[in-house]
């Protein structure tokens, strides 16, 4: 399905997975800037592009999705600033994942592990260190260069079925394919899954992680909805998508990372473990396969906006100094949707040196180094990537010891 099919005529949108037109919008976040498009100082004179964020449910295959498809060149351009290795939690999570796969599949020098959206090699480095051959595939030049510096063979490309066929023609097929937080990002969902089917050996396994739509809805995680993130998966929707390409979900493992995610194992043999049926049944019981389940989400999102605004305005009325922590995508959505700008936050800090000196899109808050929190000791730090709040509060233990307080916006705005 091409991007053009969806973007201009949204009243005739087709489901990204099953092509049905039976889509119902249940949340509109309005026109928002691109969440990762951090601005250079020279760009502050320009008007930024904004795109609608409307979230819809497909009554045919249960897939939750946004209707807008921003061209990938705009999303993953040369200045795409995300380097995975900057997050300790993510590295530990990845290392454990690799250890489990090596033990389970008895992987060694005669196997090949491929990661789709391999970023800077944050995951593949652990296979490489264990002597298992690896191949990374990623479209963003910065992270690809960083991976190659670590000696991790990485091809700069958007993955799809044609690309998979080229690899297979060169004699490269995968024993294990990893795809973490990428399936939801690709515009051609079916082409990507077809590519996995092509590249995977007959006895191979694809290990795919994606945020779970159940956690998004139950915990009010509306700020994980952004233009890069096209789909919001349930096991029901994933199973329909994979089975269309001769792939079967054989195991489902819940993960705490990113506010609640799924690790889904996909194979060419239909031999599901019990966990798959348990998830399907629980989703039917809760109603994830029906529109009703999503119907009041919009009201709850609106309530978070009201409560966070009231909280911040109340603090500002008492002359409190507040800064933000974490210039991640969800921060852009939270700040822009709630309407938190320079009148409320002095600045936002981020550990990623590539982000420092830039500005948050839309609200145009400057991004500084985390050391400024201790240097200036503001009264409150608003934690934007709340999924890493424990890590952030641990890093800022000294700030807290000196009497500083944190605000966590989701699931309900709370002072800690
Ligand atoms: Zn569908």
mmCIF file of C-alpha atoms and ligand atoms in Angstrom:
data_model
loop_
_atom_site.group_PDB
_atom_site.id
_atom_site.type_symbol
_atom_site.label_atom_id
_atom_site.label_comp_id
_atom_site.label_asym_id
_atom_site.label_seq_id
_atom_site.Cartn_x
_atom_site.Cartn_y
_atom_site.Cartn_z
ATOM 1 C CA UNK A 1 0.000 0.000 0.000
ATOM 2 C CA UNK A 2 1.470 3.368 -0.920
ATOM 3 C CA UNK A 3 1.513 6.384 1.353
ATOM 4 C CA UNK A 4 -0.439 8.291 -1.272
ATOM 5 C CA UNK A 5 -3.339 5.900 -0.887
ATOM 6 C CA UNK A 6 -3.866 7.008 2.691
ATOM 7 C CA UNK A 7 -2.813 10.606 3.005
ATOM 8 C CA UNK A 8 -4.884 12.789 0.697
ATOM 9 C CA UNK A 9 -8.306 11.189 1.093
ATOM 10 C CA UNK A 10 -8.686 10.144 4.671
ATOM 11 C CA UNK A 11 -12.390 9.438 4.403
ATOM 12 C CA UNK A 12 -11.516 6.467 2.212
ATOM 13 C CA UNK A 13 -8.611 5.173 4.259
ATOM 14 C CA UNK A 14 -7.761 1.492 4.026
ATOM 15 C CA UNK A 15 -6.523 -0.609 6.929
ATOM 16 C CA UNK A 16 -2.720 -0.872 6.860
ATOM 17 C CA UNK A 17 -2.952 -4.599 7.498
ATOM 18 C CA UNK A 18 -6.099 -6.071 5.920
ATOM 19 C CA UNK A 19 -7.066 -3.264 3.479
ATOM 20 C CA UNK A 20 -10.609 -3.009 4.879
ATOM 21 C CA UNK A 21 -12.291 0.412 4.795
ATOM 22 C CA UNK A 22 -14.202 -0.341 8.004
ATOM 23 C CA UNK A 23 -12.109 2.095 10.086
ATOM 24 C CA UNK A 24 -13.445 4.262 12.915
ATOM 25 C CA UNK A 25 -11.460 7.182 14.385
ATOM 26 C CA UNK A 26 -11.626 7.097 18.202
ATOM 27 C CA UNK A 27 -8.976 9.709 19.084
ATOM 28 C CA UNK A 28 -7.827 12.922 17.399
ATOM 29 C CA UNK A 29 -4.782 14.645 18.894
ATOM 30 C CA UNK A 30 -4.968 17.494 16.383
ATOM 31 C CA UNK A 31 -2.211 18.759 14.075
ATOM 32 C CA UNK A 32 1.155 18.099 15.697
ATOM 33 C CA UNK A 33 4.774 18.577 14.569
ATOM 34 C CA UNK A 34 6.992 15.566 13.869
ATOM 35 C CA UNK A 35 7.989 14.180 17.236
ATOM 36 C CA UNK A 36 11.681 13.555 16.520
ATOM 37 C CA UNK A 37 12.313 16.529 14.278
ATOM 38 C CA UNK A 38 14.375 18.490 16.804
ATOM 39 C CA UNK A 39 15.141 21.980 15.550
ATOM 40 C CA UNK A 40 18.520 23.619 15.045
ATOM 41 C CA UNK A 41 18.693 27.242 16.253
ATOM 42 C CA UNK A 42 18.707 28.440 12.605
ATOM 43 C CA UNK A 43 15.397 26.643 12.006
ATOM 44 C CA UNK A 44 13.537 28.674 14.632
ATOM 45 C CA UNK A 45 12.557 31.208 11.972
ATOM 46 C CA UNK A 46 10.759 28.569 9.899
ATOM 47 C CA UNK A 47 7.250 27.255 10.264
ATOM 48 C CA UNK A 48 7.429 23.548 10.975
ATOM 49 C CA UNK A 49 5.246 21.082 9.108
ATOM 50 C CA UNK A 50 2.362 19.711 11.168
ATOM 51 C CA UNK A 51 0.329 16.638 10.410
ATOM 52 C CA UNK A 52 -2.916 15.303 11.875
ATOM 53 C CA UNK A 53 -2.779 12.517 14.440
ATOM 54 C CA UNK A 54 -6.035 10.588 14.167
ATOM 55 C CA UNK A 55 -6.201 7.093 15.628
ATOM 56 C CA UNK A 56 -8.604 4.523 14.172
ATOM 57 C CA UNK A 57 -9.761 0.963 14.874
ATOM 58 C CA UNK A 58 -10.253 -1.598 12.085
ATOM 59 C CA UNK A 59 -13.405 -3.615 12.698
ATOM 60 C CA UNK A 60 -12.202 -6.328 10.324
ATOM 61 C CA UNK A 61 -8.758 -7.256 11.753
ATOM 62 C CA UNK A 62 -8.740 -5.276 15.075
ATOM 63 C CA UNK A 63 -5.654 -3.235 14.170
ATOM 64 C CA UNK A 64 -5.391 0.180 15.823
ATOM 65 C CA UNK A 65 -3.582 2.638 13.538
ATOM 66 C CA UNK A 66 -3.095 6.275 12.671
ATOM 67 C CA UNK A 67 -4.434 7.398 9.318
ATOM 68 C CA UNK A 68 -1.636 9.757 8.296
ATOM 69 C CA UNK A 69 1.547 8.435 6.673
ATOM 70 C CA UNK A 70 4.345 10.976 6.711
ATOM 71 C CA UNK A 71 6.932 10.070 4.032
ATOM 72 C CA UNK A 72 9.801 8.112 5.628
ATOM 73 C CA UNK A 73 12.424 10.509 4.166
ATOM 74 C CA UNK A 74 10.911 13.233 6.354
ATOM 75 C CA UNK A 75 10.890 11.026 9.428
ATOM 76 C CA UNK A 76 14.281 9.361 9.085
ATOM 77 C CA UNK A 77 16.367 12.035 7.417
ATOM 78 C CA UNK A 78 20.079 12.667 7.832
ATOM 79 C CA UNK A 79 19.652 14.369 11.192
ATOM 80 C CA UNK A 80 17.575 11.627 12.795
ATOM 81 C CA UNK A 81 18.924 12.002 16.308
ATOM 82 C CA UNK A 82 18.077 8.742 18.061
ATOM 83 C CA UNK A 83 21.005 6.578 19.172
ATOM 84 C CA UNK A 84 19.802 3.527 21.073
ATOM 85 C CA UNK A 85 22.956 3.022 23.103
ATOM 86 C CA UNK A 86 22.245 6.086 25.176
ATOM 87 C CA UNK A 87 19.725 4.230 27.349
ATOM 88 C CA UNK A 88 21.038 1.891 30.050
ATOM 89 C CA UNK A 89 17.693 0.156 30.483
ATOM 90 C CA UNK A 90 17.534 -0.667 26.781
ATOM 91 C CA UNK A 91 21.066 -2.081 26.741
ATOM 92 C CA UNK A 92 20.423 -4.393 29.688
ATOM 93 C CA UNK A 93 17.146 -5.503 28.128
ATOM 94 C CA UNK A 94 18.914 -6.249 24.816
ATOM 95 C CA UNK A 95 21.790 -8.152 26.390
ATOM 96 C CA UNK A 96 19.375 -10.428 28.265
ATOM 97 C CA UNK A 97 17.375 -10.992 25.082
ATOM 98 C CA UNK A 98 20.527 -12.064 23.205
ATOM 99 C CA UNK A 99 21.662 -14.373 26.000
ATOM 100 C CA UNK A 100 18.280 -16.142 25.974
ATOM 101 C CA UNK A 101 18.214 -16.565 22.174
ATOM 102 C CA UNK A 102 21.776 -17.946 22.029
ATOM 103 C CA UNK A 103 20.987 -20.525 24.702
ATOM 104 C CA UNK A 104 17.580 -21.449 23.307
ATOM 105 C CA UNK A 105 18.644 -21.796 19.633
ATOM 106 C CA UNK A 106 22.223 -22.964 20.381
ATOM 107 C CA UNK A 107 23.563 -20.225 18.120
ATOM 108 C CA UNK A 108 27.179 -20.220 16.999
ATOM 109 C CA UNK A 109 29.558 -19.350 14.178
ATOM 110 C CA UNK A 110 27.451 -21.130 11.532
ATOM 111 C CA UNK A 111 24.316 -19.113 12.146
ATOM 112 C CA UNK A 112 23.198 -15.656 11.057
ATOM 113 C CA UNK A 113 21.277 -13.154 13.155
ATOM 114 C CA UNK A 114 19.718 -10.210 11.329
ATOM 115 C CA UNK A 115 18.268 -7.173 13.004
ATOM 116 C CA UNK A 116 15.839 -4.923 11.165
ATOM 117 C CA UNK A 117 16.205 -1.307 12.338
ATOM 118 C CA UNK A 118 19.495 -2.242 13.986
ATOM 119 C CA UNK A 119 20.265 1.393 14.872
ATOM 120 C CA UNK A 120 23.836 1.733 16.196
ATOM 121 C CA UNK A 121 24.270 -1.997 16.831
ATOM 122 C CA UNK A 122 23.027 -1.707 20.439
ATOM 123 C CA UNK A 123 21.667 -5.308 20.275
ATOM 124 C CA UNK A 124 23.800 -7.047 17.644
ATOM 125 C CA UNK A 125 26.992 -6.156 19.525
ATOM 126 C CA UNK A 126 26.117 -8.817 22.108
ATOM 127 C CA UNK A 127 25.806 -11.534 19.441
ATOM 128 C CA UNK A 128 29.056 -10.386 17.848
ATOM 129 C CA UNK A 129 30.848 -10.574 21.192
ATOM 130 C CA UNK A 130 29.543 -14.142 21.554
ATOM 131 C CA UNK A 131 30.909 -15.129 18.124
ATOM 132 C CA UNK A 132 27.573 -15.278 16.283
ATOM 133 C CA UNK A 133 27.624 -13.658 12.790
ATOM 134 C CA UNK A 134 25.321 -10.664 12.480
ATOM 135 C CA UNK A 135 23.887 -8.335 9.860
ATOM 136 C CA UNK A 136 22.192 -5.047 10.676
ATOM 137 C CA UNK A 137 19.782 -3.209 8.393
ATOM 138 C CA UNK A 138 18.812 0.384 9.119
ATOM 139 C CA UNK A 139 17.796 3.401 7.036
ATOM 140 C CA UNK A 140 19.378 6.167 9.153
ATOM 141 C CA UNK A 141 22.956 7.127 8.143
ATOM 142 C CA UNK A 142 24.145 8.375 11.564
ATOM 143 C CA UNK A 143 23.364 5.217 13.541
ATOM 144 C CA UNK A 144 24.580 3.031 10.625
ATOM 145 C CA UNK A 145 27.975 4.762 10.730
ATOM 146 C CA UNK A 146 28.123 4.294 14.514
ATOM 147 C CA UNK A 147 27.365 0.557 14.119
ATOM 148 C CA UNK A 148 30.051 0.121 11.464
ATOM 149 C CA UNK A 149 32.572 1.768 13.780
ATOM 150 C CA UNK A 150 31.842 -1.027 16.244
ATOM 151 C CA UNK A 151 32.605 -3.552 13.493
ATOM 152 C CA UNK A 152 28.984 -4.548 12.994
ATOM 153 C CA UNK A 153 28.159 -5.143 9.335
ATOM 154 C CA UNK A 154 25.211 -2.870 8.637
ATOM 155 C CA UNK A 155 23.386 -2.125 5.391
ATOM 156 C CA UNK A 156 21.757 1.266 5.076
ATOM 157 C CA UNK A 157 18.321 0.566 3.634
ATOM 158 C CA UNK A 158 14.599 0.440 4.244
ATOM 159 C CA UNK A 159 13.723 -3.223 4.675
ATOM 160 C CA UNK A 160 10.999 -4.821 2.563
ATOM 161 C CA UNK A 161 10.351 -7.910 0.488
ATOM 162 C CA UNK A 162 12.478 -6.837 -2.510
ATOM 163 C CA UNK A 163 15.436 -6.167 -0.250
ATOM 164 C CA UNK A 164 14.945 -9.537 1.475
ATOM 165 C CA UNK A 165 14.932 -11.277 -1.919
ATOM 166 C CA UNK A 166 18.249 -9.619 -2.813
ATOM 167 C CA UNK A 167 19.806 -10.902 0.406
ATOM 168 C CA UNK A 168 18.497 -14.417 -0.196
ATOM 169 C CA UNK A 169 19.850 -14.310 -3.766
ATOM 170 C CA UNK A 170 23.252 -13.575 -2.218
ATOM 171 C CA UNK A 171 22.898 -16.677 -0.067
ATOM 172 C CA UNK A 172 22.032 -14.887 3.142
ATOM 173 C CA UNK A 173 19.107 -16.246 5.144
ATOM 174 C CA UNK A 174 18.512 -15.683 8.819
ATOM 175 C CA UNK A 175 18.300 -18.148 11.688
ATOM 176 C CA UNK A 176 17.042 -15.357 13.903
ATOM 177 C CA UNK A 177 15.525 -12.045 12.859
ATOM 178 C CA UNK A 178 15.095 -9.331 15.457
ATOM 179 C CA UNK A 179 12.755 -6.425 14.862
ATOM 180 C CA UNK A 180 12.342 -4.216 17.897
ATOM 181 C CA UNK A 181 9.986 -1.275 17.778
ATOM 182 C CA UNK A 182 10.041 -1.098 14.007
ATOM 183 C CA UNK A 183 7.034 -3.083 12.763
ATOM 184 C CA UNK A 184 4.746 -0.292 13.918
ATOM 185 C CA UNK A 185 6.913 2.276 12.121
ATOM 186 C CA UNK A 186 6.948 0.951 8.564
ATOM 187 C CA UNK A 187 4.570 2.427 6.016
ATOM 188 C CA UNK A 188 4.349 -0.811 4.035
ATOM 189 C CA UNK A 189 3.335 -3.165 6.836
ATOM 190 C CA UNK A 190 2.613 -6.156 4.611
ATOM 191 C CA UNK A 191 5.780 -5.663 2.550
ATOM 192 C CA UNK A 192 7.859 -5.685 5.725
ATOM 193 C CA UNK A 193 6.267 -8.899 7.015
ATOM 194 C CA UNK A 194 6.578 -10.529 3.581
ATOM 195 C CA UNK A 195 10.286 -9.627 3.742
ATOM 196 C CA UNK A 196 10.613 -11.388 7.092
ATOM 197 C CA UNK A 197 9.008 -14.499 5.589
ATOM 198 C CA UNK A 198 11.445 -14.361 2.655
ATOM 199 C CA UNK A 199 14.589 -13.839 4.730
ATOM 200 C CA UNK A 200 13.815 -16.334 7.501
ATOM 201 C CA UNK A 201 15.098 -19.912 7.226
ATOM 202 C CA UNK A 202 12.399 -22.591 7.377
ATOM 203 C CA UNK A 203 13.387 -23.469 10.943
ATOM 204 C CA UNK A 204 14.224 -19.881 11.912
ATOM 205 C CA UNK A 205 12.474 -17.577 14.314
ATOM 206 C CA UNK A 206 11.628 -13.889 14.144
ATOM 207 C CA UNK A 207 11.580 -12.175 17.528
ATOM 208 C CA UNK A 208 9.536 -9.034 17.311
ATOM 209 C CA UNK A 209 8.935 -6.441 19.989
ATOM 210 C CA UNK A 210 6.276 -3.795 19.848
ATOM 211 C CA UNK A 211 4.299 -1.735 22.352
ATOM 212 C CA UNK A 212 1.060 -3.439 23.414
ATOM 213 C CA UNK A 213 -2.104 -1.532 22.566
ATOM 214 C CA UNK A 214 -3.676 -2.813 25.794
ATOM 215 C CA UNK A 215 -1.106 -0.912 27.890
ATOM 216 C CA UNK A 216 -1.500 2.175 25.733
ATOM 217 C CA UNK A 217 -5.244 2.239 26.346
ATOM 218 C CA UNK A 218 -5.333 1.079 29.970
ATOM 219 C CA UNK A 219 -2.572 3.423 31.150
ATOM 220 C CA UNK A 220 -3.529 6.457 29.088
ATOM 221 C CA UNK A 221 -0.203 6.434 27.226
ATOM 222 C CA UNK A 222 -1.437 8.748 24.474
ATOM 223 C CA UNK A 223 2.018 10.307 24.132
ATOM 224 C CA UNK A 224 3.279 7.069 22.572
ATOM 225 C CA UNK A 225 1.075 7.984 19.600
ATOM 226 C CA UNK A 226 3.139 9.868 17.066
ATOM 227 C CA UNK A 227 3.584 10.115 13.325
ATOM 228 C CA UNK A 228 6.377 7.549 13.179
ATOM 229 C CA UNK A 229 4.253 5.069 15.025
ATOM 230 C CA UNK A 230 1.660 3.948 12.504
ATOM 231 C CA UNK A 231 0.242 0.803 14.174
ATOM 232 C CA UNK A 232 -0.661 -0.185 17.770
ATOM 233 C CA UNK A 233 -0.774 -3.948 17.980
ATOM 234 C CA UNK A 234 -2.781 -6.540 19.837
ATOM 235 C CA UNK A 235 -1.914 -10.243 19.534
ATOM 236 C CA UNK A 236 -5.197 -10.639 17.645
ATOM 237 C CA UNK A 237 -4.122 -8.074 15.047
ATOM 238 C CA UNK A 238 -0.555 -9.442 14.847
ATOM 239 C CA UNK A 239 -1.768 -12.984 14.265
ATOM 240 C CA UNK A 240 -3.969 -11.838 11.361
ATOM 241 C CA UNK A 241 -1.078 -9.876 9.845
ATOM 242 C CA UNK A 242 1.509 -12.678 10.041
ATOM 243 C CA UNK A 243 -0.774 -15.501 8.949
ATOM 244 C CA UNK A 244 -1.359 -13.616 5.691
ATOM 245 C CA UNK A 245 2.337 -14.276 4.934
ATOM 246 C CA UNK A 246 2.600 -17.887 6.047
ATOM 247 C CA UNK A 247 3.995 -16.959 9.455
ATOM 248 C CA UNK A 248 2.611 -18.009 12.821
ATOM 249 C CA UNK A 249 2.797 -16.433 16.231
ATOM 250 C CA UNK A 250 4.179 -19.230 18.415
ATOM 251 C CA UNK A 251 4.925 -17.479 21.705
ATOM 252 C CA UNK A 252 4.014 -14.202 23.393
ATOM 253 C CA UNK A 253 6.007 -12.738 26.278
ATOM 254 C CA UNK A 254 5.006 -9.547 28.117
ATOM 255 C CA UNK A 255 7.732 -6.905 28.595
ATOM 256 C CA UNK A 256 7.751 -3.941 30.941
ATOM 257 C CA UNK A 257 9.857 -1.800 28.589
ATOM 258 C CA UNK A 258 8.369 1.255 26.797
ATOM 259 C CA UNK A 259 5.316 1.332 29.059
ATOM 260 C CA UNK A 260 4.244 -2.222 28.282
ATOM 261 C CA UNK A 261 5.341 -4.182 25.232
ATOM 262 C CA UNK A 262 5.019 -7.618 23.688
ATOM 263 C CA UNK A 263 7.806 -9.891 22.529
ATOM 264 C CA UNK A 264 6.250 -12.052 19.867
ATOM 265 C CA UNK A 265 7.955 -15.141 18.420
ATOM 266 C CA UNK A 266 7.048 -15.874 14.819
ATOM 267 C CA UNK A 267 7.866 -19.061 12.909
ATOM 268 C CA UNK A 268 6.921 -20.867 9.701
ATOM 269 C CA UNK A 269 5.519 -23.857 11.579
ATOM 270 C CA UNK A 270 2.129 -23.429 13.207
ATOM 271 C CA UNK A 271 2.974 -24.776 16.651
ATOM 272 C CA UNK A 272 1.804 -22.148 19.107
ATOM 273 C CA UNK A 273 2.674 -22.431 22.766
ATOM 274 C CA UNK A 274 -0.068 -21.944 25.302
ATOM 275 C CA UNK A 275 0.767 -18.257 25.786
ATOM 276 C CA UNK A 276 -0.661 -17.402 22.344
ATOM 277 C CA UNK A 277 -4.108 -18.819 23.071
ATOM 278 C CA UNK A 278 -4.076 -17.195 26.511
ATOM 279 C CA UNK A 279 -3.464 -13.781 24.963
ATOM 280 C CA UNK A 280 -6.115 -14.259 22.281
ATOM 281 C CA UNK A 281 -8.685 -15.325 24.854
ATOM 282 C CA UNK A 282 -7.827 -12.498 27.225
ATOM 283 C CA UNK A 283 -8.124 -9.971 24.391
ATOM 284 C CA UNK A 284 -11.539 -11.326 23.465
ATOM 285 C CA UNK A 285 -12.640 -11.216 27.098
ATOM 286 C CA UNK A 286 -11.466 -7.593 27.509
ATOM 287 C CA UNK A 287 -12.831 -6.597 24.098
ATOM 288 C CA UNK A 288 -9.616 -5.483 22.352
ATOM 289 C CA UNK A 289 -11.177 -6.852 19.172
ATOM 290 C CA UNK A 290 -14.170 -4.514 19.462
ATOM 291 C CA UNK A 291 -14.549 -0.737 19.059
ATOM 292 C CA UNK A 292 -16.273 -0.338 22.467
ATOM 293 C CA UNK A 293 -12.982 -0.995 24.235
ATOM 294 C CA UNK A 294 -11.439 2.149 22.707
ATOM 295 C CA UNK A 295 -14.503 4.395 22.857
ATOM 296 C CA UNK A 296 -13.807 6.413 26.036
ATOM 297 C CA UNK A 297 -10.036 6.738 25.528
ATOM 298 C CA UNK A 298 -10.422 10.216 24.049
ATOM 299 C CA UNK A 299 -12.161 11.449 27.213
ATOM 300 C CA UNK A 300 -9.409 10.049 29.436
ATOM 301 C CA UNK A 301 -6.674 11.670 27.327
ATOM 302 C CA UNK A 302 -8.484 14.984 27.600
ATOM 303 C CA UNK A 303 -8.570 14.554 31.372
ATOM 304 C CA UNK A 304 -4.780 14.049 31.571
ATOM 305 C CA UNK A 305 -4.353 17.289 29.612
ATOM 306 C CA UNK A 306 -6.639 19.201 31.996
ATOM 307 C CA UNK A 307 -5.038 17.766 35.144
ATOM 308 C CA UNK A 308 -1.471 18.382 33.969
ATOM 309 C CA UNK A 309 -2.294 21.943 32.932
ATOM 310 C CA UNK A 310 -3.961 22.632 36.288
ATOM 311 C CA UNK A 311 -1.018 21.158 38.174
ATOM 312 C CA UNK A 312 1.626 23.122 36.248
ATOM 313 C CA UNK A 313 -0.324 26.395 36.306
ATOM 314 C CA UNK A 314 -0.848 26.018 40.062
ATOM 315 C CA UNK A 315 2.905 25.579 40.553
ATOM 316 C CA UNK A 316 3.750 28.525 38.306
ATOM 317 C CA UNK A 317 1.274 30.699 40.241
ATOM 318 C CA UNK A 318 3.410 29.937 43.294
ATOM 319 C CA UNK A 319 6.512 31.005 41.331
ATOM 320 C CA UNK A 320 7.933 27.509 41.071
ATOM 321 C CA UNK A 321 10.778 26.855 38.622
ATOM 322 C CA UNK A 322 10.094 23.833 36.431
ATOM 323 C CA UNK A 323 12.259 22.125 33.815
ATOM 324 C CA UNK A 324 11.622 19.073 31.623
ATOM 325 C CA UNK A 325 13.657 15.872 31.414
ATOM 326 C CA UNK A 326 13.998 13.868 28.201
ATOM 327 C CA UNK A 327 13.689 15.219 24.661
ATOM 328 C CA UNK A 328 12.178 11.966 23.383
ATOM 329 C CA UNK A 329 9.349 11.627 20.902
ATOM 330 C CA UNK A 330 6.708 11.212 23.580
ATOM 331 C CA UNK A 331 7.886 14.483 25.154
ATOM 332 C CA UNK A 332 7.175 16.342 21.926
ATOM 333 C CA UNK A 333 3.664 14.913 21.821
ATOM 334 C CA UNK A 334 2.974 15.565 25.510
ATOM 335 C CA UNK A 335 4.256 19.162 25.437
ATOM 336 C CA UNK A 336 2.506 20.076 22.199
ATOM 337 C CA UNK A 337 -0.795 18.343 22.906
ATOM 338 C CA UNK A 338 -1.060 19.696 26.459
ATOM 339 C CA UNK A 339 0.325 23.088 25.396
ATOM 340 C CA UNK A 340 3.367 23.368 27.687
ATOM 341 C CA UNK A 341 5.907 25.886 26.397
ATOM 342 C CA UNK A 342 8.465 28.450 27.489
ATOM 343 C CA UNK A 343 5.999 30.124 29.858
ATOM 344 C CA UNK A 344 6.039 26.951 31.976
ATOM 345 C CA UNK A 345 9.356 25.134 31.460
ATOM 346 C CA UNK A 346 12.720 26.916 31.487
ATOM 347 C CA UNK A 347 14.337 24.203 29.365
ATOM 348 C CA UNK A 348 14.430 20.448 28.784
ATOM 349 C CA UNK A 349 17.518 18.368 29.522
ATOM 350 C CA UNK A 350 18.654 15.231 27.708
ATOM 351 C CA UNK A 351 21.721 13.002 28.079
ATOM 352 C CA UNK A 352 22.021 12.573 24.327
ATOM 353 C CA UNK A 353 24.686 15.045 23.228
ATOM 354 C CA UNK A 354 23.240 14.993 19.686
ATOM 355 C CA UNK A 355 20.065 16.592 21.048
ATOM 356 C CA UNK A 356 21.677 19.258 23.223
ATOM 357 C CA UNK A 357 21.597 22.745 21.713
ATOM 358 C CA UNK A 358 18.536 21.909 19.649
ATOM 359 C CA UNK A 359 14.886 22.739 20.311
ATOM 360 C CA UNK A 360 11.744 20.676 20.876
ATOM 361 C CA UNK A 361 9.497 20.997 17.807
ATOM 362 C CA UNK A 362 6.333 23.062 18.106
ATOM 363 C CA UNK A 363 6.757 24.408 21.633
ATOM 364 C CA UNK A 364 10.399 25.281 20.851
ATOM 365 C CA UNK A 365 11.894 24.588 24.245
ATOM 366 C CA UNK A 366 15.716 24.553 24.298
ATOM 367 C CA UNK A 367 17.483 21.259 25.089
ATOM 368 C CA UNK A 368 20.373 21.374 27.563
ATOM 369 C CA UNK A 369 22.741 18.907 29.248
ATOM 370 C CA UNK A 370 21.395 17.150 32.382
ATOM 371 C CA UNK A 371 24.095 18.802 34.517
ATOM 372 C CA UNK A 372 22.017 21.956 34.375
ATOM 373 C CA UNK A 373 19.440 20.373 36.674
ATOM 374 C CA UNK A 374 21.936 20.248 39.544
ATOM 375 C CA UNK A 375 23.524 23.542 38.592
ATOM 376 C CA UNK A 376 20.225 25.411 38.775
ATOM 377 C CA UNK A 377 18.242 23.172 41.178
ATOM 378 C CA UNK A 378 14.735 23.979 39.854
ATOM 379 C CA UNK A 379 11.789 23.164 42.149
ATOM 380 C CA UNK A 380 10.331 20.522 39.819
ATOM 381 C CA UNK A 381 11.495 18.265 36.996
ATOM 382 C CA UNK A 382 8.750 17.086 34.635
ATOM 383 C CA UNK A 383 9.752 13.615 33.441
ATOM 384 C CA UNK A 384 8.628 13.287 29.830
ATOM 385 C CA UNK A 385 9.845 9.724 29.027
ATOM 386 C CA UNK A 386 7.947 8.366 32.054
ATOM 387 C CA UNK A 387 8.789 4.794 30.955
ATOM 388 C CA UNK A 388 12.368 5.512 32.085
ATOM 389 C CA UNK A 389 11.363 7.377 35.245
ATOM 390 C CA UNK A 390 13.148 5.027 37.654
ATOM 391 C CA UNK A 391 16.399 5.353 35.721
ATOM 392 C CA UNK A 392 16.049 9.138 35.510
ATOM 393 C CA UNK A 393 15.263 9.560 39.206
ATOM 394 C CA UNK A 394 18.241 7.360 40.070
ATOM 395 C CA UNK A 395 20.509 9.517 37.886
ATOM 396 C CA UNK A 396 19.153 12.612 39.592
ATOM 397 C CA UNK A 397 19.398 11.285 43.160
ATOM 398 C CA UNK A 398 21.462 14.297 44.239
ATOM 399 C CA UNK A 399 18.842 16.722 42.864
ATOM 400 C CA UNK A 400 16.243 14.909 44.903
ATOM 401 C CA UNK A 401 18.422 14.807 48.016
ATOM 402 C CA UNK A 402 18.630 18.587 47.822
ATOM 403 C CA UNK A 403 14.837 18.778 47.919
ATOM 404 C CA UNK A 404 13.963 18.679 44.211
ATOM 405 C CA UNK A 405 10.689 17.030 43.166
ATOM 406 C CA UNK A 406 9.593 15.130 40.064
ATOM 407 C CA UNK A 407 6.337 15.304 38.127
ATOM 408 C CA UNK A 408 5.263 12.199 36.211
ATOM 409 C CA UNK A 409 2.430 12.917 33.723
ATOM 410 C CA UNK A 410 1.092 9.415 32.935
ATOM 411 C CA UNK A 411 -1.155 7.537 33.837
ATOM 412 C CA UNK A 412 -2.234 10.581 35.874
ATOM 413 C CA UNK A 413 -0.157 13.676 36.604
ATOM 414 C CA UNK A 414 1.580 13.011 39.931
ATOM 415 C CA UNK A 415 4.265 14.737 42.042
ATOM 416 C CA UNK A 416 6.891 12.349 43.427
HETATM 417 ZN ZN1 LIG B 1 -7.735 -4.327 9.244
#
